[in-house]
Amino acid sequence: MYKLIVNKNKKYFVHTEQARKLEDGMLLLGENRKSAFKAFKSNLPLVNEIADKVEHLTHKDQDTAKSSLSNYIDYLNQRLRDCQVDSQVKEQVEMEIQEIETYLEELDVIS
């Protein structure tokens, strides 16, 4: 829905100010989910930029943000149940789900 980080042709890109001079303002993060996450978390200015965007989107329409994140968790869990996640990234996906659930819990506390 928000498409901050996108998967195009099995490569992960992020919409960022760091890449605004590049085509479509997109920066390549990695060739797969694991390398993309590693590149993302090692780039602190990028992490902060995306965190700010997420906060802005969340506070703009908290109900929609919660719904979108919950739907994404459901989607990931379904892919895990159906064995549609490569075993090499299964742990990564499970960690992402846990992080999103923690974020949603924090939103409920703030509300």
Coordinates of N, CA and C in Angstrom, one line a residue:
M1 N 0.8 -1.2 0.0 CA 0.0 0.0 0.0 C 0.9 1.3 0.0
Y2 N 1.8 1.4 0.9 CA 2.6 2.6 1.0 C 3.9 2.5 0.2
K3 N 4.3 1.3 -0.1 CA 5.4 1.0 -1.0 C 6.7 1.8 -0.7
L4 N 7.1 1.8 0.6 CA 8.3 2.5 1.0 C 9.5 1.6 0.5
I5 N 9.4 0.3 0.7 CA 10.4 -0.6 0.2 C 9.6 -1.6 -0.7
V6 N 10.2 -1.8 -1.9 CA 9.5 -2.6 -2.9 C 10.4 -3.7 -3.4
N7 N 9.8 -4.8 -3.9 CA 10.4 -5.9 -4.5 C 10.1 -5.8 -6.0
K8 N 11.2 -5.5 -6.8 CA 11.0 -5.5 -8.2 C 12.0 -6.5 -8.9
N9 N 11.4 -7.4 -9.6 CA 12.3 -8.4 -10.2 C 13.2 -9.1 -9.3
K10 N 12.7 -9.4 -8.1 CA 13.5 -10.1 -7.1 C 14.7 -9.3 -6.5
K11 N 14.6 -8.0 -6.7 CA 15.5 -7.0 -6.1 C 14.7 -6.1 -5.2
Y12 N 15.3 -5.7 -4.1 CA 14.6 -4.8 -3.1 C 15.2 -3.4 -3.3
F13 N 14.2 -2.5 -3.4 CA 14.5 -1.0 -3.5 C 13.8 -0.3 -2.5
V14 N 14.3 0.9 -2.1 CA 13.6 1.8 -1.2 C 13.5 3.2 -1.8
H15 N 12.3 3.8 -1.6 CA 12.1 5.2 -2.0 C 12.7 6.1 -1.0
T16 N 13.7 6.9 -1.4 CA 14.5 7.7 -0.4 C 15.0 9.0 -1.0
E17 N 15.2 9.9 -0.1 CA 15.8 11.2 -0.4 C 17.2 11.0 -0.9
Q18 N 17.9 9.9 -0.3 CA 19.3 9.6 -0.7 C 19.4 9.3 -2.1
A19 N 18.3 8.9 -2.8 CA 18.4 8.5 -4.2 C 17.5 9.4 -5.0
R20 N 17.2 10.5 -4.6 CA 16.2 11.4 -5.3 C 16.8 11.8 -6.7
K21 N 18.1 11.8 -6.8 CA 18.7 12.1 -8.1 C 18.7 10.9 -9.1
L22 N 18.5 9.8 -8.5 CA 18.5 8.6 -9.3 C 17.1 8.4 -9.9
E23 N 17.0 7.5 -10.8 CA 15.7 7.2 -11.5 C 14.6 6.9 -10.4
D24 N 13.5 7.6 -10.4 CA 12.4 7.4 -9.6 C 12.7 7.5 -8.1
G25 N 13.9 8.1 -7.7 CA 14.2 8.2 -6.3 C 14.3 6.9 -5.6
M26 N 14.7 5.8 -6.3 CA 14.8 4.5 -5.7 C 16.2 4.1 -5.5
L27 N 16.5 3.5 -4.4 CA 17.9 3.0 -4.1 C 17.8 1.5 -3.9
L28 N 18.7 0.8 -4.6 CA 18.8 -0.6 -4.5 C 19.3 -1.0 -3.2
L29 N 18.6 -1.9 -2.5 CA 19.0 -2.4 -1.2 C 19.8 -3.7 -1.3
G30 N 19.3 -4.6 -2.1 CA 19.9 -5.9 -2.2 C 19.2 -6.8 -3.2
E31 N 19.9 -7.9 -3.5 CA 19.4 -8.9 -4.5 C 18.4 -9.8 -3.9
N32 N 18.3 -9.9 -2.5 CA 17.4 -10.8 -1.8 C 17.0 -10.1 -0.5
R33 N 16.0 -10.7 0.1 CA 15.4 -10.1 1.4 C 16.5 -9.9 2.4
K34 N 17.3 -10.9 2.6 CA 18.3 -10.9 3.7 C 19.4 -9.8 3.4
S35 N 19.9 -9.8 2.2 CA 20.9 -8.8 1.9 C 20.3 -7.4 2.0
A36 N 19.1 -7.2 1.5 CA 18.4 -5.9 1.6 C 18.2 -5.4 3.0
F37 N 17.8 -6.3 3.9 CA 17.6 -5.9 5.3 C 19.0 -5.6 5.9
K38 N 20.0 -6.3 5.6 CA 21.3 -6.0 6.1 C 21.8 -4.6 5.7
A39 N 21.6 -4.3 4.4 CA 22.0 -3.0 3.8 C 21.2 -1.9 4.4
F40 N 19.9 -2.2 4.6 CA 19.0 -1.2 5.2 C 19.4 -0.8 6.6
K41 N 19.6 -1.8 7.5 CA 19.8 -1.6 8.9 C 21.2 -1.0 9.1
S42 N 22.1 -1.1 8.1 CA 23.5 -0.6 8.3 C 23.6 0.9 7.8
N43 N 22.5 1.4 7.3 CA 22.4 2.8 6.8 C 21.6 3.6 7.7
L44 N 22.1 4.1 8.8 CA 21.4 4.8 9.8 C 20.6 6.0 9.3
P45 N 21.1 6.8 8.4 CA 20.3 7.9 7.9 C 19.1 7.4 7.1
L46 N 19.2 6.3 6.4 CA 18.1 5.7 5.7 C 17.1 5.2 6.7
V47 N 17.5 4.5 7.7 CA 16.6 3.9 8.7 C 15.8 5.1 9.4
N48 N 16.5 6.2 9.7 CA 15.8 7.3 10.3 C 14.8 7.9 9.3
E49 N 15.2 8.1 8.1 CA 14.3 8.6 7.1 C 13.0 7.8 6.9
I50 N 13.2 6.5 6.8 CA 12.0 5.6 6.7 C 11.2 5.6 8.0
A51 N 11.8 5.6 9.1 CA 11.1 5.6 10.4 C 10.3 6.9 10.5
D52 N 10.8 8.0 10.0 CA 10.0 9.3 10.0 C 8.8 9.2 9.1
K53 N 9.0 8.6 7.9 CA 7.9 8.4 7.0 C 6.8 7.5 7.6
V54 N 7.3 6.4 8.2 CA 6.3 5.5 8.8 C 5.5 6.2 9.9
E55 N 6.2 7.0 10.7 CA 5.5 7.7 11.8 C 4.5 8.7 11.2
H56 N 4.9 9.4 10.2 CA 4.0 10.4 9.5 C 2.8 9.7 9.0
L57 N 3.0 8.6 8.3 CA 1.9 7.8 7.7 C 1.0 7.3 8.8
T58 N 1.6 6.8 9.8 CA 0.8 6.1 10.9 C -0.1 7.2 11.6
H59 N 0.5 8.3 11.9 CA -0.3 9.3 12.6 C -1.3 10.1 11.7
K60 N -1.0 10.0 10.4 CA -2.0 10.6 9.5 C -3.3 9.8 9.5
D61 N -3.2 8.5 9.5 CA -4.4 7.7 9.5 C -4.0 6.4 10.2
Q62 N -4.1 6.4 11.5 CA -3.7 5.3 12.3 C -4.5 4.0 12.1
D63 N -5.7 4.1 11.9 CA -6.6 2.9 11.6 C -6.1 2.2 10.3
T64 N -5.9 3.0 9.3 CA -5.5 2.4 8.0 C -4.1 1.8 8.1
A65 N -3.2 2.5 8.8 CA -1.9 1.9 9.0 C -1.9 0.6 9.8
K66 N -2.7 0.6 10.9 CA -2.8 -0.7 11.7 C -3.4 -1.8 10.8
S67 N -4.4 -1.5 10.0 CA -5.0 -2.5 9.2 C -4.0 -3.0 8.1
S68 N -3.3 -2.1 7.5 CA -2.3 -2.5 6.5 C -1.2 -3.4 7.1
L69 N -0.7 -3.0 8.3 CA 0.3 -3.8 8.9 C -0.2 -5.2 9.4
S70 N -1.4 -5.2 9.9 CA -2.0 -6.5 10.3 C -2.2 -7.4 9.1
N71 N -2.7 -6.8 8.0 CA -2.9 -7.6 6.7 C -1.6 -8.1 6.2
Y72 N -0.5 -7.3 6.3 CA 0.8 -7.7 5.9 C 1.3 -8.9 6.8
I73 N 1.1 -8.8 8.1 CA 1.5 -9.9 9.0 C 0.7 -11.2 8.6
D74 N -0.6 -11.1 8.3 CA -1.4 -12.2 7.9 C -0.8 -12.8 6.6
Y75 N -0.5 -11.9 5.6 CA 0.1 -12.4 4.4 C 1.4 -13.1 4.6
L76 N 2.3 -12.6 5.4 CA 3.6 -13.3 5.7 C 3.4 -14.6 6.4
N77 N 2.5 -14.6 7.4 CA 2.2 -15.9 8.1 C 1.6 -16.9 7.2
Q78 N 0.8 -16.5 6.2 CA 0.2 -17.5 5.3 C 1.3 -18.0 4.4
R79 N 2.2 -17.2 3.9 CA 3.3 -17.7 3.1 C 4.2 -18.6 3.9
L80 N 4.4 -18.3 5.2 CA 5.2 -19.3 6.0 C 4.5 -20.6 6.1
R81 N 3.2 -20.6 6.4 CA 2.4 -21.8 6.6 C 2.4 -22.6 5.3
D82 N 2.3 -21.9 4.1 CA 2.3 -22.6 2.9 C 3.7 -23.0 2.3
C83 N 4.7 -22.7 3.1 CA 6.1 -23.0 2.8 C 6.5 -22.3 1.5
Q84 N 6.0 -21.0 1.4 CA 6.4 -20.2 0.2 C 7.5 -19.2 0.5
V85 N 8.1 -19.4 1.7 CA 9.3 -18.6 2.0 C 10.5 -19.5 2.0
D86 N 11.5 -19.0 1.3 CA 12.8 -19.8 1.2 C 13.3 -20.0 2.6
S87 N 13.8 -21.2 2.9 CA 14.3 -21.5 4.2 C 15.4 -20.6 4.7
Q88 N 16.2 -20.0 3.7 CA 17.3 -19.1 4.1 C 16.8 -17.8 4.7
V89 N 15.6 -17.4 4.3 CA 15.0 -16.1 4.8 C 13.9 -16.3 5.8
K90 N 13.6 -17.5 6.1 CA 12.4 -17.8 7.1 C 12.6 -17.1 8.4
E91 N 13.8 -17.2 8.9 CA 14.1 -16.5 10.2 C 14.0 -15.0 10.1
Q92 N 14.4 -14.5 9.0 CA 14.3 -13.0 8.7 C 12.9 -12.6 8.7
V93 N 12.0 -13.4 8.0 CA 10.6 -13.0 7.9 C 9.9 -13.1 9.3
E94 N 10.3 -14.1 10.0 CA 9.7 -14.3 11.4 C 10.1 -13.1 12.2
M95 N 11.4 -12.6 12.1 CA 11.8 -11.5 12.9 C 11.0 -10.2 12.4
E96 N 10.8 -10.1 11.1 CA 10.1 -8.9 10.6 C 8.6 -8.9 11.2
I97 N 8.0 -10.1 11.2 CA 6.7 -10.2 11.8 C 6.7 -9.8 13.3
Q98 N 7.7 -10.2 14.0 CA 7.8 -9.9 15.4 C 7.9 -8.4 15.6
E99 N 8.8 -7.7 14.8 CA 9.0 -6.3 14.8 C 7.7 -5.5 14.5
I100 N 7.0 -6.0 13.6 CA 5.7 -5.3 13.2 C 4.7 -5.5 14.3
E101 N 4.6 -6.7 14.9 CA 3.7 -6.9 16.0 C 4.0 -6.0 17.2
T102 N 5.3 -5.8 17.5 CA 5.8 -5.0 18.6 C 5.4 -3.5 18.3
Y103 N 5.5 -3.1 17.0 CA 5.2 -1.7 16.6 C 3.7 -1.5 16.8
L104 N 2.9 -2.5 16.4 CA 1.4 -2.4 16.6 C 1.0 -2.3 18.0
E105 N 1.7 -3.1 18.9 CA 1.4 -3.0 20.3 C 1.7 -1.6 20.9
E106 N 2.8 -1.1 20.4 CA 3.2 0.3 20.9 C 2.2 1.3 20.4
L107 N 1.6 1.1 19.2 CA 0.6 2.0 18.8 C -0.6 2.0 19.6
D108 N -1.0 0.8 20.1 CA -2.1 0.6 20.9 C -1.9 1.3 22.3
V109 N -0.7 1.3 22.8 CA -0.4 1.9 24.1 C -0.5 3.4 23.9
I110 N 0.0 3.9 22.8 CA 0.0 5.4 22.5 C -1.5 5.9 22.3
S111 N -2.3 5.1 21.7 CA -3.7 5.5 21.3 C -4.5 5.9 22.5

